[in-house]
PDB file of C-alpha atoms in Angstrom:
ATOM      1  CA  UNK A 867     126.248  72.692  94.893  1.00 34.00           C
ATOM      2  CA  UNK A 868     126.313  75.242  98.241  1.00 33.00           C
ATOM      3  CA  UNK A 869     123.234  76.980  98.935  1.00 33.00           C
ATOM      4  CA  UNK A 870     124.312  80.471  99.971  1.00 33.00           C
ATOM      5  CA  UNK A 871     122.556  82.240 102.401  1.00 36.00           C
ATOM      6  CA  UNK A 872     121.598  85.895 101.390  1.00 34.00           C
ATOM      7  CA  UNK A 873     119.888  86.593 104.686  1.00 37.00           C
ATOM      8  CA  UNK A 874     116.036  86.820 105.320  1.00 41.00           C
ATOM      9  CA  UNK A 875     113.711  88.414 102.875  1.00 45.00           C
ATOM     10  CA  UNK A 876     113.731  91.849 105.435  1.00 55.00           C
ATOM     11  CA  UNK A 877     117.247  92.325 104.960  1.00 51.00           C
ATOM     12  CA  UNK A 878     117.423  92.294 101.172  1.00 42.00           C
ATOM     13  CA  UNK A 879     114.613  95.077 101.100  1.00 56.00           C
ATOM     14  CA  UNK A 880     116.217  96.967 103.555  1.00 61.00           C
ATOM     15  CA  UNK A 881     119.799  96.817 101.739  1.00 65.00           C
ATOM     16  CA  UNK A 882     117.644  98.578  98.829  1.00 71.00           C
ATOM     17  CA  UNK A 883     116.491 101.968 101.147  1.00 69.00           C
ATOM     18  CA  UNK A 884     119.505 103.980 100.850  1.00 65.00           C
ATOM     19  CA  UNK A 885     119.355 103.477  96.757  1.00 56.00           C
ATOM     20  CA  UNK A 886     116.154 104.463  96.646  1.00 66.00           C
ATOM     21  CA  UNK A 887     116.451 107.460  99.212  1.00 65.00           C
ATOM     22  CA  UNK A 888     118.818 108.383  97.037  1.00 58.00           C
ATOM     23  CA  UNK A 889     116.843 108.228  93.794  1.00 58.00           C
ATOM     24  CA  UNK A 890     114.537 110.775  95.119  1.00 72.00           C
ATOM     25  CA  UNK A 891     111.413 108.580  94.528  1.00 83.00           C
ATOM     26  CA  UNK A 892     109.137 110.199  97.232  1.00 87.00           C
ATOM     27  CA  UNK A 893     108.635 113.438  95.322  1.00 89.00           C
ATOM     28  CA  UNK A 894     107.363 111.653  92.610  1.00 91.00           C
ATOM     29  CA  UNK A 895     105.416 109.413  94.844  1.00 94.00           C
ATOM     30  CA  UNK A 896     103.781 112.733  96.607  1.00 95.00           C
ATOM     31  CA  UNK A 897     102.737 113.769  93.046  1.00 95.00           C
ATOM     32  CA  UNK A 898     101.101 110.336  91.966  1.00 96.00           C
ATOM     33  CA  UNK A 899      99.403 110.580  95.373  1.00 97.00           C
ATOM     34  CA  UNK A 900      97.026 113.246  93.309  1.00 96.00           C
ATOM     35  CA  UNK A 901      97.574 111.661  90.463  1.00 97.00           C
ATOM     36  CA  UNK A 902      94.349 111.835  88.130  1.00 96.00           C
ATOM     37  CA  UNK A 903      94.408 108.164  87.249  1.00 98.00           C
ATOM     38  CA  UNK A 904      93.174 106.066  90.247  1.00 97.00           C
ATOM     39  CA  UNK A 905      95.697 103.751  89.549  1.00 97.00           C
ATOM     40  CA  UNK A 906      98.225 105.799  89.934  1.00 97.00           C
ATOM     41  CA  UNK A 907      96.927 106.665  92.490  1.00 98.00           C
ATOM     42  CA  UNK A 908      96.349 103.465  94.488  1.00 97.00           C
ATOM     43  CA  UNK A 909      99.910 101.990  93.411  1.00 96.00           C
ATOM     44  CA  UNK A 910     101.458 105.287  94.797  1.00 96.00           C
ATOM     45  CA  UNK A 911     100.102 104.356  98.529  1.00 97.00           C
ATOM     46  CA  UNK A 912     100.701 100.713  97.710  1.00 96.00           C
ATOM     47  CA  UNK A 913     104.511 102.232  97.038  1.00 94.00           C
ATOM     48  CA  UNK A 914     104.745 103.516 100.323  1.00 96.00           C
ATOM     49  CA  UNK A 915     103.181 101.496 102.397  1.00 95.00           C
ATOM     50  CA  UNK A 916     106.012  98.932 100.911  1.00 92.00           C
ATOM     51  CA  UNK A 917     108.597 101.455 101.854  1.00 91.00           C
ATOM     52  CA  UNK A 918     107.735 101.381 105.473  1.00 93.00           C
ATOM     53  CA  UNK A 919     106.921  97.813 105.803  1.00 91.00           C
ATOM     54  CA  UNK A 920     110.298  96.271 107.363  1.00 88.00           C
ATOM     55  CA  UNK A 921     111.348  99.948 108.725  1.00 91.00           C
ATOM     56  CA  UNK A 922     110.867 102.931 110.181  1.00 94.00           C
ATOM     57  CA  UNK A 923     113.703 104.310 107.544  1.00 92.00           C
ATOM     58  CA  UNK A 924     111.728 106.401 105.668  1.00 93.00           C
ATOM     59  CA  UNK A 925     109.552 108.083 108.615  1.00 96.00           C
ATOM     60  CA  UNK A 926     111.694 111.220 108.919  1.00 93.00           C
ATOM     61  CA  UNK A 927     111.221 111.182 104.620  1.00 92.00           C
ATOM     62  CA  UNK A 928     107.282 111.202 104.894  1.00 95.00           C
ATOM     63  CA  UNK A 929     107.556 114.118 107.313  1.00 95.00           C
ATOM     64  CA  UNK A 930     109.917 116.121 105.793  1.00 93.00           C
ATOM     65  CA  UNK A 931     107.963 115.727 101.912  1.00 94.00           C
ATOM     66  CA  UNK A 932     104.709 116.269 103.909  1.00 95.00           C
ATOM     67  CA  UNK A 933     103.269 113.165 102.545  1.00 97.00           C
ATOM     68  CA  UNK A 934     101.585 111.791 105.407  1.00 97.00           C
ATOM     69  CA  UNK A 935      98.936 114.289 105.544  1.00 97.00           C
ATOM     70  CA  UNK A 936      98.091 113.446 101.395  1.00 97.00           C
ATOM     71  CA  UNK A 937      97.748 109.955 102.511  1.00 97.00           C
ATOM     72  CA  UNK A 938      95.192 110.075 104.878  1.00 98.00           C
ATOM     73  CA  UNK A 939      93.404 112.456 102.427  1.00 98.00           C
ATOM     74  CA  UNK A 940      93.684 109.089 100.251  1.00 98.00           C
ATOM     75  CA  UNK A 941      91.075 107.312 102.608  1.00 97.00           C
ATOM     76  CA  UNK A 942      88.441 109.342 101.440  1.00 96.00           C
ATOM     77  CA  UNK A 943      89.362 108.847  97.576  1.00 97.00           C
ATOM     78  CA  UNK A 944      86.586 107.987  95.324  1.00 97.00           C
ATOM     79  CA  UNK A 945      88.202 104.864  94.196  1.00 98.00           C
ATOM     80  CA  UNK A 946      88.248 102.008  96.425  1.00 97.00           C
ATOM     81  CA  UNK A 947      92.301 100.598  95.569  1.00 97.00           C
ATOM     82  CA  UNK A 948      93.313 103.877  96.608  1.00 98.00           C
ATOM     83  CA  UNK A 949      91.358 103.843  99.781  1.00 98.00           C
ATOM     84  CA  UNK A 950      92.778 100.435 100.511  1.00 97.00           C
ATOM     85  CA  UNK A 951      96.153 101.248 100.393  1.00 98.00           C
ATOM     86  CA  UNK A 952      96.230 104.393 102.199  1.00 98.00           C
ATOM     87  CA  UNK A 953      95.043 102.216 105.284  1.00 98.00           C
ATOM     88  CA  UNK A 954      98.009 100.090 104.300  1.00 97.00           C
ATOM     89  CA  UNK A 955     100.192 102.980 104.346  1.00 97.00           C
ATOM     90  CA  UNK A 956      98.800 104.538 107.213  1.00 98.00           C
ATOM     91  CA  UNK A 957      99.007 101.502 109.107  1.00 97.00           C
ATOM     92  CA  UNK A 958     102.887 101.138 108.340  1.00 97.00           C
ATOM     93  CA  UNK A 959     104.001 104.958 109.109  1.00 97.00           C
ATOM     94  CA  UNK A 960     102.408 104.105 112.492  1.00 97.00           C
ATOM     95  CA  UNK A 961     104.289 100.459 112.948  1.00 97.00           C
ATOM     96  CA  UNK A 962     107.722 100.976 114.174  1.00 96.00           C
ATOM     97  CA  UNK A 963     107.822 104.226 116.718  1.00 97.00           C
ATOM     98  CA  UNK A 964     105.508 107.152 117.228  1.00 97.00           C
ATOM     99  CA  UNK A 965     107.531 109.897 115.681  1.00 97.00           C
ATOM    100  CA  UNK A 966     104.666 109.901 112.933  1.00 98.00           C
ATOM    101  CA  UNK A 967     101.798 109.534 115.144  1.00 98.00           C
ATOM    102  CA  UNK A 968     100.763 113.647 115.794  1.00 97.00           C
ATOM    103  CA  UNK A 969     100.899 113.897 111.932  1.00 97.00           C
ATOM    104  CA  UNK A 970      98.612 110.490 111.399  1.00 98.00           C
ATOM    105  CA  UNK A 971      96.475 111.881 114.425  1.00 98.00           C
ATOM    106  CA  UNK A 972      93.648 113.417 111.916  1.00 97.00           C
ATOM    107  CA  UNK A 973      93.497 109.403 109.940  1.00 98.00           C
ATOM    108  CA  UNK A 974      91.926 108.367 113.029  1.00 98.00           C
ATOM    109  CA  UNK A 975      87.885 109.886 112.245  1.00 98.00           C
ATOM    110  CA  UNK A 976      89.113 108.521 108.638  1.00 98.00           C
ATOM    111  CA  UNK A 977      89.729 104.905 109.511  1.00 98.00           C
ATOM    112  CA  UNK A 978      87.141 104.591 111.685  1.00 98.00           C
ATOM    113  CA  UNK A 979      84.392 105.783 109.138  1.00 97.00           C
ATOM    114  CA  UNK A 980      86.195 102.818 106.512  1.00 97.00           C
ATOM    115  CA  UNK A 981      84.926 100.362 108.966  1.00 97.00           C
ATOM    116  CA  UNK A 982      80.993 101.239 109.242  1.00 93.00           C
ATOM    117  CA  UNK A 983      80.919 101.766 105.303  1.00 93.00           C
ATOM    118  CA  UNK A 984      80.611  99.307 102.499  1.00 88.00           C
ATOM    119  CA  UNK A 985      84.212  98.539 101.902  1.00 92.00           C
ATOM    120  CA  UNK A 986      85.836  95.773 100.766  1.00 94.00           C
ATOM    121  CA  UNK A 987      87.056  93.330 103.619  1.00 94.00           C
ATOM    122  CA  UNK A 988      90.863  94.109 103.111  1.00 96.00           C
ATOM    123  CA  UNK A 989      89.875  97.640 103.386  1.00 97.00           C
ATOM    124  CA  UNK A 990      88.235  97.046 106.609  1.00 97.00           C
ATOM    125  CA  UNK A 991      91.173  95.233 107.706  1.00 96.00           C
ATOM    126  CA  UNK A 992      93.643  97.320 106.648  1.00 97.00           C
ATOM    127  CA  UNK A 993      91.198 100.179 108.839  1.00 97.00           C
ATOM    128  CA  UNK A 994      91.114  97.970 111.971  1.00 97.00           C
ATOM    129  CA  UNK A 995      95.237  97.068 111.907  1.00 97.00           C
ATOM    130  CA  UNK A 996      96.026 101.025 110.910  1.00 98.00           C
ATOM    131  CA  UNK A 997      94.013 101.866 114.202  1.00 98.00           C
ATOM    132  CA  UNK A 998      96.106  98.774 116.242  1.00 97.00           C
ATOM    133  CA  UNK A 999      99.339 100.610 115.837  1.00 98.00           C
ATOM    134  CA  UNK A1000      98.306 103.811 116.349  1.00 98.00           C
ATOM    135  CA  UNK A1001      98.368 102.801 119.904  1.00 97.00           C
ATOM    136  CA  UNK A1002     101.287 100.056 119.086  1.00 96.00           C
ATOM    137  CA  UNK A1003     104.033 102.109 120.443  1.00 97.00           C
ATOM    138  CA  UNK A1004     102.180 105.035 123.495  1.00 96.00           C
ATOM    139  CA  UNK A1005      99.321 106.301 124.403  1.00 96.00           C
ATOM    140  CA  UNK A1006      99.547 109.572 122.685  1.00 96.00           C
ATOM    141  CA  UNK A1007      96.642 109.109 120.505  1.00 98.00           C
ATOM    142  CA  UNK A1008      94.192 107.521 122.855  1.00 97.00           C
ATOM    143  CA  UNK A1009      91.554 110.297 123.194  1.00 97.00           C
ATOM    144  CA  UNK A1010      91.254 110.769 119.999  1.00 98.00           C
ATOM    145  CA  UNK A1011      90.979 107.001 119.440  1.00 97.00           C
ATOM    146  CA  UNK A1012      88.186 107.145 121.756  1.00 97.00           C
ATOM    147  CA  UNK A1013      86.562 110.428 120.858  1.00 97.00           C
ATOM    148  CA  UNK A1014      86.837 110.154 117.205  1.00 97.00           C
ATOM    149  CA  UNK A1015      84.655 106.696 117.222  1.00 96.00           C
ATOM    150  CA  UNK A1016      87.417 104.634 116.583  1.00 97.00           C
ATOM    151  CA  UNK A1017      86.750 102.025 119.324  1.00 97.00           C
ATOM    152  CA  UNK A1018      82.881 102.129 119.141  1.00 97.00           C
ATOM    153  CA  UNK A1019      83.374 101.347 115.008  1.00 97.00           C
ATOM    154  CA  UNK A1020      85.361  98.331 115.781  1.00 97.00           C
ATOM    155  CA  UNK A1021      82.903  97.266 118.655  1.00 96.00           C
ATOM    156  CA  UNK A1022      80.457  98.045 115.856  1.00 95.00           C
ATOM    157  CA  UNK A1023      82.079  95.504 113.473  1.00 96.00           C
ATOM    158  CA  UNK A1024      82.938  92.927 115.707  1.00 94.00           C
ATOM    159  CA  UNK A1025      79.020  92.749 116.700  1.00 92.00           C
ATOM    160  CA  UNK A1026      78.317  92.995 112.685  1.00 90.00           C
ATOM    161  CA  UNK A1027      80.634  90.054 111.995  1.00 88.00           C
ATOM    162  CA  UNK A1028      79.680  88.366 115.037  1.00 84.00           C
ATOM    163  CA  UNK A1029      76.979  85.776 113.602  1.00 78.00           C
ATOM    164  CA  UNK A1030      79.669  84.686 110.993  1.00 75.00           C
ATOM    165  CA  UNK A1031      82.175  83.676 113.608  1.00 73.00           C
ATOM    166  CA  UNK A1032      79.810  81.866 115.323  1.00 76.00           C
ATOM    167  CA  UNK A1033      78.401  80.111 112.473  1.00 74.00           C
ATOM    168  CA  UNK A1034      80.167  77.582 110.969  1.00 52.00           C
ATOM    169  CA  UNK A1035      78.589  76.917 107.811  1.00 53.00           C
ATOM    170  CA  UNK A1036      79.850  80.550 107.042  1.00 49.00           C
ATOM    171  CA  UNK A1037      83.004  80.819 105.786  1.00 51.00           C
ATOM    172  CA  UNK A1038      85.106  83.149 107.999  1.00 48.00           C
ATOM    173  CA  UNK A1039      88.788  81.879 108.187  1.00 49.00           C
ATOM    174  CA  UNK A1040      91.326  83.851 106.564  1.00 48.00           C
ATOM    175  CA  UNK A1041      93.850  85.140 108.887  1.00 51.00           C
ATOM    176  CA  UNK A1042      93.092  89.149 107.642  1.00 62.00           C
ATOM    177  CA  UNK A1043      89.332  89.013 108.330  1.00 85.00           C
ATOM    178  CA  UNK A1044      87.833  92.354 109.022  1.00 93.00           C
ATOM    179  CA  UNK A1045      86.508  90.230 112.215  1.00 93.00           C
ATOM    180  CA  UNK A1046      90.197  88.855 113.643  1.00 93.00           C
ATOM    181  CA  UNK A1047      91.951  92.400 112.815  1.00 95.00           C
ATOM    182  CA  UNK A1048      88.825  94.150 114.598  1.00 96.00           C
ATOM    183  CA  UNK A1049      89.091  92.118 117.550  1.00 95.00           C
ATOM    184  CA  UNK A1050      92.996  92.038 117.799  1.00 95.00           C
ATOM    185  CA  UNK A1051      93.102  95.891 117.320  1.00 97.00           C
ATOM    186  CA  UNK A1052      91.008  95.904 120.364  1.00 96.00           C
ATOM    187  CA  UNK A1053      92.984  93.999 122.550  1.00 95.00           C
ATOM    188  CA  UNK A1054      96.200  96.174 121.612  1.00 95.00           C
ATOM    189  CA  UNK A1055      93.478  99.116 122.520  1.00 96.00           C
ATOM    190  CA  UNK A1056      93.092  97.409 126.179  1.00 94.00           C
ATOM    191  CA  UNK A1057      96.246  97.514 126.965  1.00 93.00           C
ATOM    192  CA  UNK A1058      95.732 101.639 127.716  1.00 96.00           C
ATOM    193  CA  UNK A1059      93.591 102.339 131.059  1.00 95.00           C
ATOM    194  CA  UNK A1060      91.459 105.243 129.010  1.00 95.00           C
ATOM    195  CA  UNK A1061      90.845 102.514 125.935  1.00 96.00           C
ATOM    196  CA  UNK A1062      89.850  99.957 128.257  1.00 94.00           C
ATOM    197  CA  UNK A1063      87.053 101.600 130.360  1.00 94.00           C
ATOM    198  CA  UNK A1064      85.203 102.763 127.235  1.00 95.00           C
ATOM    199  CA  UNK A1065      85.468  99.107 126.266  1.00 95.00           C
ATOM    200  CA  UNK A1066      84.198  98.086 129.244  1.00 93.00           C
ATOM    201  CA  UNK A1067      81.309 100.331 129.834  1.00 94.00           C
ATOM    202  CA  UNK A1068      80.113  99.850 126.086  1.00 94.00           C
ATOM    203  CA  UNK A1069      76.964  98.176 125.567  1.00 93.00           C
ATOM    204  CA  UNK A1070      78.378  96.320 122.899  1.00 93.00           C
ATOM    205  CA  UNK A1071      80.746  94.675 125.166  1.00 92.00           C
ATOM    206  CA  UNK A1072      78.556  91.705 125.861  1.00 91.00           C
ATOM    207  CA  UNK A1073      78.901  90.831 122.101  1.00 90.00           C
ATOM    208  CA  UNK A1074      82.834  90.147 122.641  1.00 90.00           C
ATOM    209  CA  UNK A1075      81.924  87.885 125.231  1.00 88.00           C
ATOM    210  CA  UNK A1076      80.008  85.416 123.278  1.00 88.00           C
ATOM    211  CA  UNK A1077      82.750  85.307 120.551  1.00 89.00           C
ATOM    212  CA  UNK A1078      84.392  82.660 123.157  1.00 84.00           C
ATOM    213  CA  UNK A1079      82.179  79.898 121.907  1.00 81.00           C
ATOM    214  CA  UNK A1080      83.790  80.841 117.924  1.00 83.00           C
ATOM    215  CA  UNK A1081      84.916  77.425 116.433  1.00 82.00           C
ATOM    216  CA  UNK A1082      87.730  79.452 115.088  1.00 83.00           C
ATOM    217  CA  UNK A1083      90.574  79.500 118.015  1.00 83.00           C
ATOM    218  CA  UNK A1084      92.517  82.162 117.142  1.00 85.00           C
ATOM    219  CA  UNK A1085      89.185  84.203 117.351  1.00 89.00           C
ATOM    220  CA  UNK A1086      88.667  82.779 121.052  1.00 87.00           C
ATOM    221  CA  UNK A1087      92.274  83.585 122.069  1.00 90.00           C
ATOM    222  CA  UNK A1088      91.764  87.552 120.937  1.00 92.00           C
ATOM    223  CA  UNK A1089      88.657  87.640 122.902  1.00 93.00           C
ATOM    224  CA  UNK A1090      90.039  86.138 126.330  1.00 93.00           C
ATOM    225  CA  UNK A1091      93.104  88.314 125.800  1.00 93.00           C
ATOM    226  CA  UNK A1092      90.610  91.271 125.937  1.00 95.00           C
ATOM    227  CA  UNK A1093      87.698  89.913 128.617  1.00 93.00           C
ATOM    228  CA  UNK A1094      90.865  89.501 130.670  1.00 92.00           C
ATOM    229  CA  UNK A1095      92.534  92.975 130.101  1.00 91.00           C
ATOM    230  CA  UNK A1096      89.140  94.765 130.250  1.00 91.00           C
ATOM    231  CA  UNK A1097      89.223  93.444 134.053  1.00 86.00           C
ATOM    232  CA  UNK A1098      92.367  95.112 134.907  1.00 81.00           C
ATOM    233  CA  UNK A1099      91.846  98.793 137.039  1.00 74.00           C
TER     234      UNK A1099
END
């Protein structure tokens, strides 16, 4: 019996976006956004977060239907699923270009609050990644990155999380720890001059630097990616 080969997993989603541009879905999603059943709610941003997972497709869609601005109202939602997957959303309307990022520039006092409160971890990661591409693809946003808290909550968290990663009796190895998404946010972070020097001149700093001795290696590769970017002019 031949196997046939229907392409990766990325291209069968993405031979479903013009059907479901053309099914109109997003006004309906923009009303479940406000939705008053939280699960309706949550599965709305867990919808479009989907939607702009593999793509930047649907970018030009969110604009136009004015949904990105309802979405990063979500992160403040009193129910924590909904929270979760704005920061999921958020995260992916910020992934493949910057054409979103002005409109996604008032998430950034948003995600950085998620990360100092008491969240669920997958909130806090989804936080920490949203806030990695929002510099992913220029430099627009750095200021406010800066300005808004962003970096000094994840230099925050990291130095929360800290005695975990350097204990190994605690349990801290999942690839979407708050911890790992925190620290590999950063590094993306480093990689702009303005970033950088309030990394470097940060008196939590010195916590980053002790994160080499982690037993966990993909930990210790994050944090020598950013010791050795943080050197750079």
């Amino acid at each position: 019996m031949y196997k046939i080969n229907l392409g990766s997993r990325r291209d069968l989603v993405k031979g479903f976006y013009e059907y479901i541009k053309g099914a109109s879905v997003l006004e309906f999603l923009k009303s479940f956004l406000s939705h008053e059943d939280p699960n309706v709610r949550a599965k709305a941003c867990s919808a479009l977060g989907n939607m702009c997972r593999h793509s930047a497709f649907f970018y030009s869609s969110l604009a136009r239907y004015q949904i990105v601005s309802i979405l990063i109202d979500r992160c403040s939602d009193p129910d924590k699923r909904t929270r979760k997957f704005a920061c999921f959303a958020i995260g992916n309307a910020a992934y493949h270009n910057d054409v979103l990022y002005e409109e996604l520039r008032r998430s950034i006092p948003h995600l950085a609050n998620l990360l100092q409160k008491a969240e669920e971890d997958k909130t806090k990661a989804n936080a920490a990644g949203a806030l990695s591409n929002l510099v992913r693809n220029s430099d627009r946003l750095c200021e406010d990155i800066v300005s808004k808290g962003a970096v000094q909550s994840l230099l925050k968290l990291i130095s929360d999380y800290a005695a975990s990663a350097l204990n190994p009796s605690r349990n801290d190895s999942t690839n979407e720890s708050p911890l790992k998404i925190a620290l590999f946010s950063l590094a993306k972070m480093c990689a702009h001059p303005l970033c950088r020097q309030f990394i470097r001149s940060s008196p939590l700093f010195p916590v980053i630097g002790r994160l080499q001795q982690s037993p966990e290696s993909s930990i210790a590769k994050y944090v020598s990616v950013i010791i050795n970017k943080v050197a750079e002019p």
